[in-house]
Amino acid sequence: MSAPSSKVDAFVSRAKAWRGEIQKLRSILLECGLDEDLKWGKPCFLFEGHNVAIIQPFKEHCALMFFKGALLRDTHGRLRSQGQNTQSAMRLEFTSEAQVTKAIVKSYANQAIAVEKAGLTVDFKAKRELELPEELTEALRRDRKLAKAFRALTPGRQRGYVLHVTGAKQSATRAARIERCAPRILAGLGLHDE
């Protein structure tokens, strides 16, 4: 069993909701031999320095998200997607402490550890096949500086802009979003960079 982190102890003591679920999940994951740390303000569990899972307390449920969940076999039919644009992460969702079953959580955690031991990685199809919306293609064609700056962005930053632009239903709104984002792109910043 791995040693508990004082930072995670403090997180748990401050938790207003899902404290029982968090404590139970934490105990199971530590028992699996994972190390814990506080990352992104939440209890994160690691194997040999690699992120494996993170506890995510939400309003409707408490989740245990596996970073490479797409590589796990859903042997209990409990894995849920993080959202339509997520390619790797999958999570278990709990609405009561009774739903946190040691055998089930352990089986997924042990699979996630095996994925890390094997050095497996998720094939991010969207990174290879980024489909630009018509309005962005046109804006990049018209403005060489913008096109060069966009191509210099990391694939994740490019994808962030594409998702932001394509989230608009109307062409005029997509064009307006591109115009508003252009200074950030030219500065080499992602959509959410500070």
PDB file of N, CA and C in Angstrom, residues 56-92:
ATOM      1  N   GLN A  56     -12.796  13.053  -9.397  1.00  0.00           N
ATOM      2  CA  GLN A  56     -13.449  14.287  -9.823  1.00  0.00           C
ATOM      3  C   GLN A  56     -14.815  14.427  -9.149  1.00  0.00           C
ATOM      4  N   PRO A  57     -14.894  15.240  -8.098  1.00  0.00           N
ATOM      5  CA  PRO A  57     -16.210  15.463  -7.491  1.00  0.00           C
ATOM      6  C   PRO A  57     -17.009  16.491  -8.300  1.00  0.00           C
ATOM      7  N   PHE A  58     -18.159  16.094  -8.787  1.00  0.00           N
ATOM      8  CA  PHE A  58     -19.062  16.973  -9.522  1.00  0.00           C
ATOM      9  C   PHE A  58     -20.322  17.189  -8.691  1.00  0.00           C
ATOM     10  N   LYS A  59     -21.195  18.033  -9.184  1.00  0.00           N
ATOM     11  CA  LYS A  59     -22.445  18.289  -8.466  1.00  0.00           C
ATOM     12  C   LYS A  59     -23.323  17.041  -8.454  1.00  0.00           C
ATOM     13  N   GLU A  60     -23.486  16.385  -9.603  1.00  0.00           N
ATOM     14  CA  GLU A  60     -24.402  15.248  -9.746  1.00  0.00           C
ATOM     15  C   GLU A  60     -23.811  13.911  -9.317  1.00  0.00           C
ATOM     16  N   HIS A  61     -22.481  13.796  -9.361  1.00  0.00           N
ATOM     17  CA  HIS A  61     -21.841  12.527  -9.045  1.00  0.00           C
ATOM     18  C   HIS A  61     -20.366  12.743  -8.715  1.00  0.00           C
ATOM     19  N   CYS A  62     -19.753  11.714  -8.196  1.00  0.00           N
ATOM     20  CA  CYS A  62     -18.307  11.679  -7.974  1.00  0.00           C
ATOM     21  C   CYS A  62     -17.762  10.706  -9.017  1.00  0.00           C
ATOM     22  N   ALA A  63     -16.686  11.108  -9.686  1.00  0.00           N
ATOM     23  CA  ALA A  63     -16.154  10.266 -10.752  1.00  0.00           C
ATOM     24  C   ALA A  63     -14.705   9.877 -10.470  1.00  0.00           C
ATOM     25  N   LEU A  64     -14.332   8.724 -10.978  1.00  0.00           N
ATOM     26  CA  LEU A  64     -12.946   8.289 -11.009  1.00  0.00           C
ATOM     27  C   LEU A  64     -12.595   8.195 -12.485  1.00  0.00           C
ATOM     28  N   MET A  65     -11.775   9.151 -12.950  1.00  0.00           N
ATOM     29  CA  MET A  65     -11.450   9.233 -14.370  1.00  0.00           C
ATOM     30  C   MET A  65     -10.088   8.590 -14.618  1.00  0.00           C
ATOM     31  N   PHE A  66     -10.053   7.682 -15.585  1.00  0.00           N
ATOM     32  CA  PHE A  66      -8.820   7.036 -16.000  1.00  0.00           C
ATOM     33  C   PHE A  66      -8.306   7.762 -17.240  1.00  0.00           C
ATOM     34  N   PHE A  67      -7.083   8.270 -17.157  1.00  0.00           N
ATOM     35  CA  PHE A  67      -6.521   9.067 -18.245  1.00  0.00           C
ATOM     36  C   PHE A  67      -6.461   8.297 -19.567  1.00  0.00           C
ATOM     37  N   LYS A  68      -6.161   7.017 -19.513  1.00  0.00           N
ATOM     38  CA  LYS A  68      -6.107   6.183 -20.726  1.00  0.00           C
ATOM     39  C   LYS A  68      -7.255   5.173 -20.707  1.00  0.00           C
ATOM     40  N   GLY A  69      -8.403   5.620 -20.281  1.00  0.00           N
ATOM     41  CA  GLY A  69      -9.570   4.751 -20.150  1.00  0.00           C
ATOM     42  C   GLY A  69      -9.996   4.084 -21.446  1.00  0.00           C
ATOM     43  N   ALA A  70      -9.701   4.703 -22.572  1.00  0.00           N
ATOM     44  CA  ALA A  70     -10.064   4.122 -23.870  1.00  0.00           C
ATOM     45  C   ALA A  70      -9.327   2.804 -24.111  1.00  0.00           C
ATOM     46  N   LEU A  71      -8.237   2.582 -23.396  1.00  0.00           N
ATOM     47  CA  LEU A  71      -7.466   1.350 -23.568  1.00  0.00           C
ATOM     48  C   LEU A  71      -7.900   0.244 -22.608  1.00  0.00           C
ATOM     49  N   LEU A  72      -8.861   0.553 -21.730  1.00  0.00           N
ATOM     50  CA  LEU A  72      -9.332  -0.436 -20.763  1.00  0.00           C
ATOM     51  C   LEU A  72     -10.495  -1.246 -21.338  1.00  0.00           C
ATOM     52  N   ARG A  73     -10.579  -2.511 -20.918  1.00  0.00           N
ATOM     53  CA  ARG A  73     -11.745  -3.329 -21.276  1.00  0.00           C
ATOM     54  C   ARG A  73     -12.837  -2.984 -20.267  1.00  0.00           C
ATOM     55  N   ASP A  74     -14.011  -2.671 -20.744  1.00  0.00           N
ATOM     56  CA  ASP A  74     -15.113  -2.298 -19.848  1.00  0.00           C
ATOM     57  C   ASP A  74     -15.801  -3.572 -19.359  1.00  0.00           C
ATOM     58  N   THR A  75     -15.096  -4.317 -18.536  1.00  0.00           N
ATOM     59  CA  THR A  75     -15.549  -5.629 -18.083  1.00  0.00           C
ATOM     60  C   THR A  75     -16.830  -5.590 -17.252  1.00  0.00           C
ATOM     61  N   HIS A  76     -17.143  -4.469 -16.655  1.00  0.00           N
ATOM     62  CA  HIS A  76     -18.334  -4.352 -15.814  1.00  0.00           C
ATOM     63  C   HIS A  76     -19.383  -3.411 -16.420  1.00  0.00           C
ATOM     64  N   GLY A  77     -19.127  -2.912 -17.628  1.00  0.00           N
ATOM     65  CA  GLY A  77     -20.084  -2.026 -18.291  1.00  0.00           C
ATOM     66  C   GLY A  77     -20.297  -0.708 -17.560  1.00  0.00           C
ATOM     67  N   ARG A  78     -19.272  -0.206 -16.872  1.00  0.00           N
ATOM     68  CA  ARG A  78     -19.420   0.987 -16.039  1.00  0.00           C
ATOM     69  C   ARG A  78     -18.683   2.220 -16.561  1.00  0.00           C
ATOM     70  N   LEU A  79     -17.801   2.068 -17.547  1.00  0.00           N
ATOM     71  CA  LEU A  79     -17.025   3.210 -18.038  1.00  0.00           C
ATOM     72  C   LEU A  79     -17.896   4.157 -18.852  1.00  0.00           C
ATOM     73  N   ARG A  80     -17.744   5.436 -18.596  1.00  0.00           N
ATOM     74  CA  ARG A  80     -18.489   6.481 -19.296  1.00  0.00           C
ATOM     75  C   ARG A  80     -17.502   7.445 -19.943  1.00  0.00           C
ATOM     76  N   SER A  81     -17.902   8.021 -21.056  1.00  0.00           N
ATOM     77  CA  SER A  81     -17.069   8.996 -21.754  1.00  0.00           C
ATOM     78  C   SER A  81     -17.065  10.321 -21.005  1.00  0.00           C
ATOM     79  N   GLN A  82     -15.970  11.048 -21.097  1.00  0.00           N
ATOM     80  CA  GLN A  82     -15.865  12.385 -20.504  1.00  0.00           C
ATOM     81  C   GLN A  82     -16.652  13.408 -21.317  1.00  0.00           C
ATOM     82  N   GLY A  83     -16.898  13.117 -22.578  1.00  0.00           N
ATOM     83  CA  GLY A  83     -17.614  14.045 -23.457  1.00  0.00           C
ATOM     84  C   GLY A  83     -17.374  13.686 -24.897  1.00  0.00           C
ATOM     85  N   GLN A  84     -18.095  14.323 -25.785  1.00  0.00           N
ATOM     86  CA  GLN A  84     -18.041  13.944 -27.199  1.00  0.00           C
ATOM     87  C   GLN A  84     -16.680  14.201 -27.845  1.00  0.00           C
ATOM     88  N   ASN A  85     -15.888  15.119 -27.310  1.00  0.00           N
ATOM     89  CA  ASN A  85     -14.592  15.429 -27.904  1.00  0.00           C
ATOM     90  C   ASN A  85     -13.429  14.746 -27.205  1.00  0.00           C
ATOM     91  N   THR A  86     -13.718  13.870 -26.276  1.00  0.00           N
ATOM     92  CA  THR A  86     -12.684  13.160 -25.535  1.00  0.00           C
ATOM     93  C   THR A  86     -12.351  11.861 -26.251  1.00  0.00           C
ATOM     94  N   GLN A  87     -11.056  11.626 -26.428  1.00  0.00           N
ATOM     95  CA  GLN A  87     -10.628  10.412 -27.125  1.00  0.00           C
ATOM     96  C   GLN A  87      -9.987   9.390 -26.201  1.00  0.00           C
ATOM     97  N   SER A  88      -9.477   9.822 -25.066  1.00  0.00           N
ATOM     98  CA  SER A  88      -8.714   8.922 -24.212  1.00  0.00           C
ATOM     99  C   SER A  88      -9.381   8.636 -22.874  1.00  0.00           C
ATOM    100  N   ALA A  89      -9.794   9.667 -22.183  1.00  0.00           N
ATOM    101  CA  ALA A  89     -10.296   9.522 -20.815  1.00  0.00           C
ATOM    102  C   ALA A  89     -11.664   8.847 -20.769  1.00  0.00           C
ATOM    103  N   MET A  90     -11.813   7.981 -19.778  1.00  0.00           N
ATOM    104  CA  MET A  90     -13.099   7.342 -19.476  1.00  0.00           C
ATOM    105  C   MET A  90     -13.223   7.361 -17.958  1.00  0.00           C
ATOM    106  N   ARG A  91     -14.470   7.373 -17.467  1.00  0.00           N
ATOM    107  CA  ARG A  91     -14.633   7.473 -16.022  1.00  0.00           C
ATOM    108  C   ARG A  91     -15.718   6.558 -15.493  1.00  0.00           C
ATOM    109  N   LEU A  92     -15.565   6.248 -14.209  1.00  0.00           N
ATOM    110  CA  LEU A  92     -16.594   5.560 -13.438  1.00  0.00           C
ATOM    111  C   LEU A  92     -17.335   6.649 -12.680  1.00  0.00           C
TER     112      LEU A  92
END
